Coordinates of C-alpha atoms and ligand atoms in Angstrom, one line a residue:
Chain A
M37 CA -54.8 13.2 -10.6
T38 CA -56.6 10.0 -10.3
D39 CA -58.2 11.0 -7.0
V40 CA -59.6 14.3 -8.0
P41 CA -63.4 14.0 -7.9
V42 CA -65.1 15.0 -11.2
L43 CA -67.4 17.3 -9.2
Q44 CA -66.8 19.1 -6.0
V45 CA -69.6 21.1 -4.5
D46 CA -68.2 23.2 -1.7
E47 CA -70.3 25.1 0.8
L48 CA -72.7 26.2 -1.9
S49 CA -75.4 28.7 -1.0
V50 CA -77.9 30.0 -3.5
S51 CA -80.8 32.4 -3.1
L52 CA -83.6 33.0 -5.6
S53 CA -85.4 36.3 -5.4
G54 CA -84.0 36.8 -1.9
R55 CA -85.1 33.4 -0.6
Q56 CA -82.4 31.1 0.4
V57 CA -82.8 27.8 -1.5
L58 CA -79.5 26.1 -0.8
D59 CA -77.6 26.4 2.4
H60 CA -74.0 25.4 2.5
V61 CA -74.4 22.3 0.4
T62 CA -71.3 20.2 0.2
F63 CA -70.6 16.9 -1.6
D64 CA -68.3 15.2 -4.2
V65 CA -69.0 13.0 -7.1
R66 CA -66.1 10.7 -8.1
G67 CA -65.3 9.5 -11.6
G68 CA -67.7 6.9 -12.9
E69 CA -69.9 7.0 -9.9
F70 CA -73.7 6.9 -9.9
T71 CA -75.0 9.6 -7.5
G72 CA -78.7 10.1 -6.7
L73 CA -79.8 13.6 -5.7
I74 CA -82.9 13.0 -3.7
G75 CA -85.4 15.5 -2.5
S76 CA -89.0 16.4 -2.6
N77 CA -90.6 18.9 -4.9
G78 CA -89.3 22.5 -4.6
V79 CA -86.4 21.5 -2.4
G80 CA -83.9 22.9 -4.8
K81 CA -82.7 20.0 -7.0
T82 CA -83.0 21.9 -10.2
T83 CA -81.4 25.0 -8.7
L84 CA -78.5 22.9 -7.5
L85 CA -78.0 21.4 -11.0
R86 CA -78.3 24.8 -12.7
T87 CA -75.7 26.2 -10.3
I88 CA -73.3 23.4 -11.0
L89 CA -73.7 24.1 -14.7
G90 CA -73.0 27.8 -14.2
L91 CA -76.5 28.9 -15.2
Q92 CA -77.2 30.2 -11.7
R93 CA -74.8 32.3 -9.7
P94 CA -74.2 31.2 -6.1
D95 CA -74.2 33.6 -3.1
S96 CA -71.2 31.8 -1.8
G97 CA -69.3 28.6 -2.1
R98 CA -67.9 27.1 -5.3
V99 CA -68.1 24.3 -7.8
L100 CA -65.1 22.5 -9.1
V101 CA -65.2 20.2 -12.1
S102 CA -62.1 17.9 -12.2
G103 CA -60.5 20.3 -9.7
T104 CA -61.0 23.5 -11.6
P105 CA -63.8 26.1 -11.8
L106 CA -66.2 25.4 -14.7
S107 CA -65.4 27.4 -17.8
P108 CA -68.5 28.4 -19.8
R109 CA -67.1 26.7 -23.0
S110 CA -66.3 23.5 -21.3
R111 CA -68.2 20.4 -22.5
S112 CA -67.1 18.2 -19.7
L113 CA -70.7 18.2 -18.3
G114 CA -73.7 16.7 -20.1
Y115 CA -77.1 17.9 -19.1
V116 CA -80.6 16.6 -19.5
P117 CA -83.1 19.2 -18.2
Q118 CA -86.2 18.4 -16.3
K119 CA -88.6 19.8 -18.9
I120 CA -88.1 20.0 -22.6
V121 CA -91.0 20.6 -24.9
V122 CA -90.3 20.0 -28.5
D123 CA -93.0 21.0 -31.0
P124 CA -94.0 18.1 -33.2
D125 CA -93.7 20.4 -36.2
V126 CA -90.0 20.9 -35.8
P127 CA -88.3 19.2 -38.7
M128 CA -85.6 17.3 -36.9
R129 CA -85.1 13.6 -36.6
A130 CA -84.0 12.1 -33.3
R131 CA -80.8 11.0 -35.0
D132 CA -80.0 14.6 -36.1
F133 CA -80.6 15.9 -32.6
V134 CA -78.1 13.3 -31.3
A135 CA -75.6 14.4 -33.9
L136 CA -76.0 18.0 -32.7
G137 CA -74.4 16.9 -29.5
L138 CA -71.2 16.6 -31.4
D139 CA -71.1 20.0 -33.1
A140 CA -73.8 22.4 -31.9
H141 CA -71.1 24.7 -30.7
R142 CA -69.4 24.9 -34.1
Y143 CA -70.0 28.0 -36.2
G144 CA -70.4 27.6 -40.0
L145 CA -71.4 24.6 -42.0
T146 CA -69.2 21.6 -41.9
R147 CA -69.9 18.1 -43.2
R148 CA -70.0 15.4 -40.6
S149 CA -67.3 12.9 -41.2
P150 CA -68.0 9.1 -41.6
P151 CA -66.5 8.3 -38.1
Q152 CA -68.8 11.0 -36.6
R153 CA -71.8 9.4 -38.3
E154 CA -70.7 6.0 -37.1
L155 CA -70.5 7.4 -33.6
V156 CA -74.1 8.6 -33.9
E157 CA -75.2 5.1 -34.9
Q158 CA -73.3 3.5 -32.1
I159 CA -74.8 5.8 -29.5
L160 CA -78.3 5.4 -30.8
H161 CA -77.7 1.7 -30.5
D162 CA -76.3 2.0 -26.9
V163 CA -79.4 3.9 -25.7
D164 CA -81.7 1.6 -27.6
A165 CA -83.1 4.4 -29.7
E166 CA -82.6 2.9 -33.2
R167 CA -86.3 2.1 -33.5
F168 CA -87.4 5.7 -33.6
A169 CA -84.1 7.3 -34.8
D170 CA -85.8 8.5 -38.0
H171 CA -88.9 9.9 -36.3
R172 CA -89.3 13.5 -35.5
L173 CA -88.0 14.4 -32.1
G174 CA -91.3 16.2 -31.2
S175 CA -93.4 13.2 -32.1
L176 CA -91.6 10.9 -29.6
S177 CA -93.1 9.8 -26.3
G178 CA -91.5 11.2 -23.1
G179 CA -89.5 8.0 -22.5
E180 CA -88.3 7.9 -26.0
Q181 CA -87.2 11.5 -25.9
Q182 CA -85.4 10.9 -22.7
R183 CA -83.2 8.4 -24.5
V184 CA -82.5 10.8 -27.3
F185 CA -81.5 13.6 -24.8
I186 CA -79.3 11.1 -23.0
A187 CA -77.6 10.2 -26.3
H188 CA -77.2 13.9 -27.2
A189 CA -75.5 14.5 -23.9
L190 CA -73.3 11.4 -24.0
I191 CA -72.0 11.8 -27.5
S192 CA -69.6 14.6 -26.6
R193 CA -68.0 12.2 -24.0
P194 CA -68.6 14.3 -20.8
K195 CA -67.0 13.3 -17.6
L196 CA -70.2 13.9 -15.7
L197 CA -73.8 13.6 -16.8
L198 CA -76.4 15.7 -14.9
L199 CA -80.0 14.5 -15.3
D200 CA -82.9 16.4 -13.7
E201 CA -85.8 14.2 -12.8
P202 CA -85.5 11.9 -15.8
L203 CA -87.8 9.4 -14.1
A204 CA -90.7 11.6 -13.4
N205 CA -93.7 10.9 -15.7
L206 CA -92.4 7.4 -16.6
D207 CA -94.3 4.3 -15.8
P208 CA -92.6 1.8 -13.5
R209 CA -91.3 -0.3 -16.3
S210 CA -89.8 2.6 -18.2
V211 CA -88.2 3.8 -14.9
Q212 CA -86.5 0.4 -14.6
E213 CA -85.4 0.5 -18.3
I214 CA -84.0 4.0 -18.0
V215 CA -82.2 3.3 -14.7
A216 CA -80.7 0.1 -16.2
L217 CA -79.7 2.0 -19.3
L218 CA -78.0 4.8 -17.4
H219 CA -76.2 2.2 -15.2
R220 CA -75.0 0.5 -18.4
V221 CA -73.8 3.6 -20.3
A222 CA -72.2 5.0 -17.2
R223 CA -70.1 1.9 -17.0
G224 CA -69.5 1.7 -20.8
Y225 CA -68.6 5.3 -21.2
G226 CA -66.9 5.8 -17.9
V227 CA -69.1 8.8 -17.2
A228 CA -70.2 9.7 -13.7
I229 CA -73.9 10.4 -13.2
L230 CA -75.7 12.8 -10.9
L231 CA -79.4 12.2 -11.2
S232 CA -82.2 14.0 -9.3
A233 CA -85.3 12.3 -8.2
H234 CA -88.0 12.6 -5.6
E235 CA -88.2 8.8 -5.1
M236 CA -85.1 6.9 -4.3
N237 CA -86.3 3.3 -4.3
A238 CA -85.9 2.8 -8.1
L239 CA -82.3 3.9 -7.8
L240 CA -81.2 1.8 -4.8
P241 CA -79.8 -1.0 -6.9
V242 CA -77.5 1.2 -8.9
M243 CA -76.7 4.2 -6.7
D244 CA -73.1 4.4 -5.4
R245 CA -73.8 7.5 -3.4
I246 CA -76.7 9.6 -2.4
V247 CA -77.1 13.3 -1.8
Y248 CA -80.2 13.8 0.3
L249 CA -81.6 17.3 0.1
T250 CA -84.1 18.9 2.5
G251 CA -84.7 22.3 3.8
G252 CA -81.8 23.7 1.7
R253 CA -79.3 21.4 3.4
A254 CA -77.8 18.2 2.2
A255 CA -76.4 14.9 3.6
S256 CA -74.2 12.8 1.4
G257 CA -72.5 9.5 1.4
T258 CA -73.3 5.9 0.6
T259 CA -77.0 4.9 1.0
D260 CA -76.1 3.0 4.1
E261 CA -74.4 6.1 5.6
V262 CA -77.2 8.5 4.8
I263 CA -80.5 6.7 4.9
R264 CA -80.4 6.2 8.6
S265 CA -82.7 7.5 11.3
D266 CA -80.1 9.5 13.1
V267 CA -78.6 11.2 10.1
L268 CA -82.0 12.1 8.5
S269 CA -83.5 13.2 11.9
Q270 CA -80.7 15.7 12.3
L271 CA -81.2 16.9 8.7
Y272 CA -84.9 17.3 9.2
G273 CA -84.6 18.7 12.6
H274 CA -87.2 16.3 14.0
H275 CA -87.3 12.6 14.5
V276 CA -87.8 10.4 11.4
D277 CA -87.7 6.6 11.1
V278 CA -86.1 4.7 8.3
L279 CA -87.8 1.4 7.5
Q280 CA -86.5 -1.3 5.3
L281 CA -89.0 -3.5 3.7
H282 CA -88.5 -6.0 0.8
G283 CA -85.4 -4.2 -0.3
R284 CA -87.1 -0.9 -0.3
V285 CA -86.6 2.0 2.0
L286 CA -89.2 4.1 3.6
V287 CA -88.7 7.3 5.5
V288 CA -91.5 8.2 7.9
A289 CA -92.0 11.0 10.4
E290 CA -93.7 10.4 13.8
P291 CA -97.4 11.1 13.8
G292 CA -98.1 14.8 14.3
Q293 CA -94.8 15.8 12.6
D294 CA -95.0 17.4 9.3
N295 CA -93.9 14.8 6.8
Q296 CA -94.7 16.8 3.7
D297 CA -91.1 17.3 2.8
I298 CA -90.2 13.7 2.9
P299 CA -89.4 12.7 -0.7
Q300 CA -91.5 9.6 -1.0
H301 CA -95.0 9.3 0.4
P302 CA -95.5 6.0 2.3
T303 CA -98.6 5.0 0.4
L304 CA -96.8 5.6 -2.9
T305 CA -93.8 3.6 -1.8
L306 CA -95.7 0.6 -0.6
G307 CA -98.1 0.6 -3.6
Chain B
M16 CA -92.1 40.6 -69.3
F17 CA -88.4 39.8 -69.4
S18 CA -86.9 43.1 -70.5
G19 CA -86.2 46.6 -69.1
F20 CA -87.2 47.2 -65.5
M21 CA -88.6 43.7 -65.3
V22 CA -85.0 42.3 -65.4
N23 CA -84.3 44.2 -62.2
A24 CA -87.5 42.8 -60.7
W25 CA -86.6 39.2 -61.5
E26 CA -83.1 39.6 -60.1
V27 CA -84.2 41.4 -56.9
G28 CA -87.2 39.1 -56.5
T29 CA -84.9 36.1 -56.7
M30 CA -82.6 37.5 -54.0
V31 CA -85.5 38.4 -51.8
A32 CA -86.9 34.9 -52.1
I33 CA -83.6 33.2 -51.2
V34 CA -83.2 35.4 -48.2
G35 CA -86.8 35.0 -47.2
G36 CA -86.5 31.2 -47.4
V37 CA -83.3 31.0 -45.5
V38 CA -84.2 33.4 -42.7
G39 CA -87.8 32.2 -42.7
F40 CA -86.7 28.6 -41.9
F41 CA -85.5 29.9 -38.5
V42 CA -88.4 32.3 -38.1
V43 CA -90.8 29.3 -38.2
L44 CA -88.5 27.0 -36.2
R45 CA -88.0 29.5 -33.4
G46 CA -91.6 30.7 -33.4
S47 CA -90.4 34.2 -34.1
A48 CA -93.3 35.0 -36.4
F49 CA -94.4 38.0 -34.2
P50 CA -91.0 39.8 -34.2
A51 CA -90.7 39.0 -37.9
H52 CA -94.0 40.9 -38.4
A53 CA -93.1 43.7 -36.0
I54 CA -89.7 44.6 -37.3
P55 CA -90.8 45.3 -40.9
N56 CA -93.7 47.3 -39.6
G57 CA -91.3 49.4 -37.7
A58 CA -89.1 49.7 -40.7
F59 CA -92.1 51.2 -42.5
A60 CA -91.9 54.1 -40.1
G61 CA -88.2 54.5 -40.9
A62 CA -88.9 54.6 -44.6
A63 CA -91.7 57.2 -44.1
G64 CA -89.3 59.3 -42.0
A65 CA -86.6 59.0 -44.7
N66 CA -89.1 60.2 -47.2
L67 CA -89.8 63.2 -45.1
L68 CA -86.2 64.1 -44.8
A69 CA -85.6 63.4 -48.5
I70 CA -82.9 60.8 -47.8
N71 CA -82.5 57.3 -49.2
P72 CA -85.3 55.2 -47.7
L73 CA -82.9 52.3 -47.3
I74 CA -81.2 54.3 -44.5
G75 CA -84.5 54.9 -42.7
L76 CA -85.4 51.3 -43.1
G77 CA -82.1 50.1 -41.8
V78 CA -82.0 52.4 -38.8
F79 CA -85.5 51.6 -37.7
S80 CA -85.4 47.8 -38.3
F81 CA -82.1 47.5 -36.4
G82 CA -83.4 49.7 -33.7
A83 CA -86.5 47.6 -33.4
A84 CA -84.5 44.4 -33.3
L85 CA -82.2 45.6 -30.6
G86 CA -85.1 47.1 -28.6
I87 CA -87.2 44.0 -28.8
G88 CA -84.2 41.9 -27.9
A89 CA -83.1 44.0 -25.0
L90 CA -86.5 44.5 -23.5
S91 CA -87.5 40.9 -23.9
R92 CA -84.9 40.0 -21.3
R93 CA -86.9 41.8 -18.6
G94 CA -90.5 41.4 -19.6
R95 CA -92.7 39.2 -21.6
S96 CA -91.4 39.2 -25.1
D97 CA -94.8 39.1 -26.8
A98 CA -95.9 42.2 -24.9
V99 CA -92.7 44.0 -25.6
T100 CA -92.9 43.1 -29.3
A101 CA -96.5 44.2 -29.5
L102 CA -95.7 47.5 -27.9
A103 CA -92.7 48.1 -30.2
L104 CA -94.9 47.3 -33.2
V105 CA -97.6 49.8 -32.1
M106 CA -95.2 52.5 -31.2
M107 CA -93.4 52.4 -34.5
L108 CA -96.6 52.2 -36.5
A109 CA -97.8 55.3 -34.7
L110 CA -94.5 57.0 -35.5
G111 CA -95.0 56.0 -39.1
A112 CA -98.5 57.4 -39.2
A113 CA -97.1 60.7 -37.8
F114 CA -94.4 60.8 -40.5
V115 CA -96.9 60.1 -43.2
S116 CA -99.3 62.8 -42.1
L117 CA -96.4 65.3 -42.1
S118 CA -95.2 64.3 -45.5
T119 CA -96.3 65.9 -48.7
Q120 CA -95.7 62.7 -50.6
Y121 CA -98.6 61.5 -52.6
E122 CA -100.3 58.3 -51.6
P123 CA -98.9 55.7 -54.1
Q124 CA -95.4 56.1 -52.6
I125 CA -96.7 55.2 -49.1
F126 CA -98.9 52.4 -50.6
S127 CA -95.9 50.8 -52.2
L128 CA -93.9 50.9 -49.0
L129 CA -96.7 49.0 -47.3
F130 CA -97.6 46.6 -50.1
G131 CA -94.5 46.5 -52.3
E132 CA -93.6 47.6 -55.7
I133 CA -91.1 45.3 -57.2
L134 CA -91.9 46.5 -60.7
G135 CA -90.4 49.9 -59.8
V136 CA -87.0 48.6 -58.7
S137 CA -84.2 50.5 -60.4
S138 CA -80.8 49.2 -61.1
S139 CA -79.3 51.4 -58.4
D140 CA -81.4 49.5 -55.8
L141 CA -79.8 46.2 -56.9
L142 CA -76.4 46.5 -55.2
P143 CA -77.7 47.1 -51.6
V144 CA -80.3 44.4 -51.9
V145 CA -77.7 41.8 -53.1
A146 CA -75.1 43.0 -50.5
L147 CA -77.6 42.9 -47.6
G148 CA -79.0 39.6 -48.8
A149 CA -75.5 38.1 -48.9
V150 CA -74.9 39.3 -45.3
C151 CA -78.1 37.5 -44.2
I152 CA -77.2 34.3 -45.9
V153 CA -73.6 34.2 -44.6
A154 CA -74.8 35.1 -41.1
V155 CA -77.4 32.2 -41.1
A156 CA -74.8 29.8 -42.4
M157 CA -72.4 30.8 -39.7
L158 CA -74.9 30.5 -36.9
Y159 CA -76.7 27.4 -38.3
R160 CA -75.9 24.8 -35.7
P161 CA -75.8 26.8 -32.5
L162 CA -79.0 28.5 -33.7
L163 CA -80.6 25.1 -34.3
L164 CA -79.9 23.9 -30.7
T165 CA -80.8 27.2 -29.0
S166 CA -84.1 27.1 -31.0
I167 CA -85.0 23.6 -30.1
A168 CA -83.6 23.1 -26.6
P169 CA -82.4 26.4 -25.1
D170 CA -81.7 24.9 -21.7
I171 CA -79.3 22.3 -23.1
A172 CA -77.7 24.9 -25.3
A173 CA -77.2 27.2 -22.3
A174 CA -75.5 24.4 -20.4
R175 CA -73.1 24.0 -23.2
G176 CA -72.1 27.7 -23.1
L177 CA -74.3 28.9 -25.9
R178 CA -76.3 31.8 -24.5
P179 CA -79.9 31.7 -25.9
Q180 CA -80.4 35.4 -25.3
R181 CA -77.4 36.3 -27.4
F182 CA -78.6 34.1 -30.2
E183 CA -82.0 35.7 -30.0
I184 CA -80.6 39.1 -30.5
A185 CA -78.3 37.9 -33.3
F186 CA -81.2 36.4 -35.0
L187 CA -83.4 39.5 -34.6
I188 CA -80.6 41.4 -36.3
V189 CA -80.6 39.0 -39.2
I190 CA -84.4 39.6 -39.5
A191 CA -83.7 43.4 -39.4
C192 CA -81.1 43.0 -42.2
A193 CA -83.5 40.9 -44.3
T194 CA -86.2 43.4 -43.6
T195 CA -84.1 46.3 -44.8
M196 CA -83.5 44.7 -48.2
T197 CA -87.0 43.3 -48.7
V198 CA -89.4 46.0 -47.6
P199 CA -88.8 48.2 -50.7
V200 CA -89.6 45.2 -52.8
V201 CA -92.5 43.4 -51.3
G202 CA -93.6 46.0 -48.7
A203 CA -93.7 46.2 -45.0
L204 CA -97.0 44.4 -44.4
L205 CA -96.4 41.5 -46.7
I206 CA -92.7 40.6 -46.5
F207 CA -93.7 38.7 -43.5
T208 CA -95.7 36.2 -45.5
L209 CA -92.6 35.4 -47.6
M210 CA -90.7 34.5 -44.5
L211 CA -93.5 32.5 -43.1
G212 CA -95.6 30.6 -45.7
P213 CA -92.9 28.9 -47.7
S214 CA -90.9 27.9 -44.6
A215 CA -93.9 26.6 -42.7
A216 CA -95.0 24.7 -45.8
A217 CA -91.5 23.2 -46.3
Q218 CA -91.4 21.9 -42.8
C219 CA -94.5 19.8 -43.5
F220 CA -92.7 17.9 -46.3
T221 CA -89.6 16.7 -44.6
N222 CA -88.3 15.9 -41.2
R223 CA -84.7 17.1 -41.9
A224 CA -83.7 20.6 -41.1
G225 CA -81.3 21.1 -44.1
R226 CA -83.9 19.9 -46.5
A227 CA -86.6 22.0 -44.9
M228 CA -84.4 25.1 -45.4
A229 CA -83.7 24.2 -49.1
G230 CA -87.4 23.5 -49.6
S231 CA -88.3 26.8 -48.1
V232 CA -86.0 28.6 -50.5
A233 CA -87.4 26.7 -53.4
I234 CA -91.0 27.4 -52.5
A235 CA -90.2 31.1 -51.9
L236 CA -88.6 31.3 -55.3
V237 CA -91.6 29.8 -57.1
T238 CA -93.8 32.1 -55.0
I239 CA -92.1 35.2 -56.0
W240 CA -91.7 34.3 -59.7
L241 CA -95.3 33.5 -60.0
A242 CA -96.2 36.6 -58.1
L243 CA -94.1 38.8 -60.4
A244 CA -95.6 37.3 -63.5
C245 CA -99.2 37.7 -62.2
A246 CA -98.5 41.3 -61.0
Y247 CA -97.1 42.1 -64.4
E248 CA -100.2 40.8 -66.1
S249 CA -102.7 42.2 -63.7
N250 CA -101.2 45.4 -62.2
W251 CA -102.2 44.2 -58.8
P252 CA -99.5 44.6 -56.0
V253 CA -96.8 41.9 -55.9
G254 CA -97.4 41.6 -52.2
F255 CA -100.9 40.5 -52.8
Y256 CA -99.9 37.5 -54.9
V257 CA -97.0 36.7 -52.6
S258 CA -99.4 36.4 -49.7
V259 CA -101.9 34.4 -51.5
F260 CA -99.4 31.9 -52.9
S261 CA -97.6 31.6 -49.6
A262 CA -100.8 30.8 -47.7
T263 CA -101.7 28.3 -50.4
W264 CA -98.4 26.4 -50.1
Y265 CA -98.9 26.2 -46.4
G266 CA -102.4 24.8 -46.9
I267 CA -101.0 22.2 -49.3
G268 CA -98.1 21.4 -46.8
R269 CA -100.5 20.8 -44.0
G270 CA -102.7 18.7 -46.1
Y271 CA -99.8 16.6 -47.1
A272 CA -98.6 16.2 -43.5
E273 CA -102.1 15.0 -42.5
W274 CA -102.3 12.6 -45.3
H275 CA -98.8 11.3 -44.7
T276 CA -99.5 10.8 -41.0
R277 CA -102.7 8.9 -41.6
R278 CA -101.0 6.7 -44.2
Q279 CA -98.2 6.0 -41.7
V280 CA -100.6 5.1 -38.9
R281 CA -102.5 2.8 -41.2
A282 CA -99.2 1.2 -42.4
A283 CA -98.0 0.8 -38.8
G284 CA -101.4 -0.7 -37.9
D285 CA -101.5 1.1 -34.7
S286 CA -102.9 4.4 -33.5
R287 CA -99.7 6.1 -32.4
R288 CA -99.7 9.8 -33.2
S289 CA -96.2 9.9 -34.4
I290 CA -95.3 11.8 -37.5
A291 CA -92.7 9.8 -39.1
L292 CA -91.9 11.4 -42.5
T293 CA -89.2 9.3 -44.0
N294 CA -88.0 11.4 -46.8
Ligands
ATP491 N1 -86.8 32.4 -10.2 C1 -87.2 32.1 -8.9 N2 -87.4 33.0 -8.0 C2 -87.8 32.7 -6.8 N3 -87.9 31.4 -6.3 C3 -87.7 30.5 -7.2 C4 -87.3 30.7 -8.5 N4 -87.1 29.5 -9.1 C5 -87.4 28.6 -8.2 N5 -87.7 29.1 -7.0 C6 -88.0 28.4 -5.8 O1 -86.9 27.7 -5.4 C7 -87.2 26.5 -4.8 C8 -86.4 25.4 -5.5 O2 -86.8 25.2 -6.8 P1 -86.3 24.0 -7.7 O3 -86.9 24.2 -9.0 O4 -84.8 24.0 -7.6 O5 -86.9 22.8 -6.9 P2 -86.8 21.3 -7.4 O6 -86.2 20.5 -6.2 O7 -86.2 21.1 -8.7 O8 -88.4 20.9 -7.4 P3 -89.1 19.9 -8.4 O9 -89.0 18.5 -7.8 O10 -90.6 20.3 -8.3 O11 -88.6 20.0 -9.8 C9 -88.7 26.3 -5.0 O12 -89.3 26.6 -3.8 C10 -89.1 27.4 -6.0 O13 -90.4 27.9 -5.7
MG492 MG1 -86.8 20.5 -10.5

């Protein structure tokens, strides 16, 4: 029981409109671990997360959550999508949206109990969102909304939290804040995290494992196991070098090789 | 003003306003204004058809508005929902025009279907209106929380096993139900304003969903009561007054929201564009 991973992705292949996006992707996420899903734009990160959630049907392979296939009603997975646009006119406070995480699946009108309301307060505190808890959801900045969506997902106590590019569009300081926050809540709530990103350096201090996605295929393991020249060269199908510099990692292709699908551009990484 | 057929008018009008406010809250929240406009227009064709066959117009209204709701819902899965809605709207209006031209009815009857004739409501109309209204309110109360989440963040809802498509169809059916009961009263062209104006106005005054819905009902009630009184005095169509008052509330609401934001910004001493209504 203790050793069953919260998530097993087993030989998963997915095509969209006849084009194969994921090709026999296999990896596990164990309880409480922080896993980074790293890949460049268009490589299939969102597709992979949506397939895990049961929103996209795979061609073959399977997804097990705590050892069993995901049932549609299960709430053992929390999800923060890549893009959520909330109209500023929507009459809903950040606090109310978090509370919806508790009971959005309930039909009928029920009053929220005092312990439930305390839970909302507690979680708003944990994600550091008290400051704007009474503001309209649609009026918050991207980084502020991110915290509210994380709180909404966490409040139903999932075993695994899937976050799709939560760090895109954030400035470097907010990136650090959100990463630290996720690290903290993952520990505090005992929730495993699978977070997609196109840049891995911000995640290096907190990542237990990495799933590196390119050309539809994935390599997974600890950062030291995966971010190596031989492993990545095999994945890319051509030679790439891995440079370590001031605690940061840089993947570069040889001159003349196409390095467009390398998830972080050298000039950006060194900047 | 408070006797005879006017008693029916007040009762039916009150029910229509409550349903318009409750359903309208979600119409505005979901951005469903277009289907909320198309379905009643389709229903008009149904009523015209029922006239032609000399059956109860409520049956024609019901069949056509549910048909429109299901059709728009089903076709929106495949194509662009605005295009589908527009085509459904036009098709049904065309059908309505054909029915009207075949009909030997004299014009006022058609006019009242389009623009409403609450003052001609008979006591036999009362029961279906109240029954359908109750169905709408119970349905919205049942769907309240899942519908909130699917309206605001459909992807998150889908990941929790709430299928946004199904809720879209369920909600279109609620609109159809509301349409069936309200079209004979305020008319096909104008019922839409009762769902839209009060709710859109209410959402300017509060940042809490429950209060916005309650406010939307309250504003709709005031709207229809005022409209009834004015129509009684002036003999102009009820729908005219409903539209004018609804639009006015929305104007006031927007003005309030602007003023409130500016005051907040000044109070906060910064230039953030957050709307932080704190009531
Ligand atoms: N409905 C679709 N039909 C066909 N192809 C699609 C569809 N949706 C996505 N794709 C393609 O599948 C590939 C993977 O898309 P996906 O959104 O999963 O990438 P991603 O890794 O999340 O990218 P990003 O970093 O830009 O978010 C892309 O090449 C995209 O063009
Ligand atoms: Mg993506």
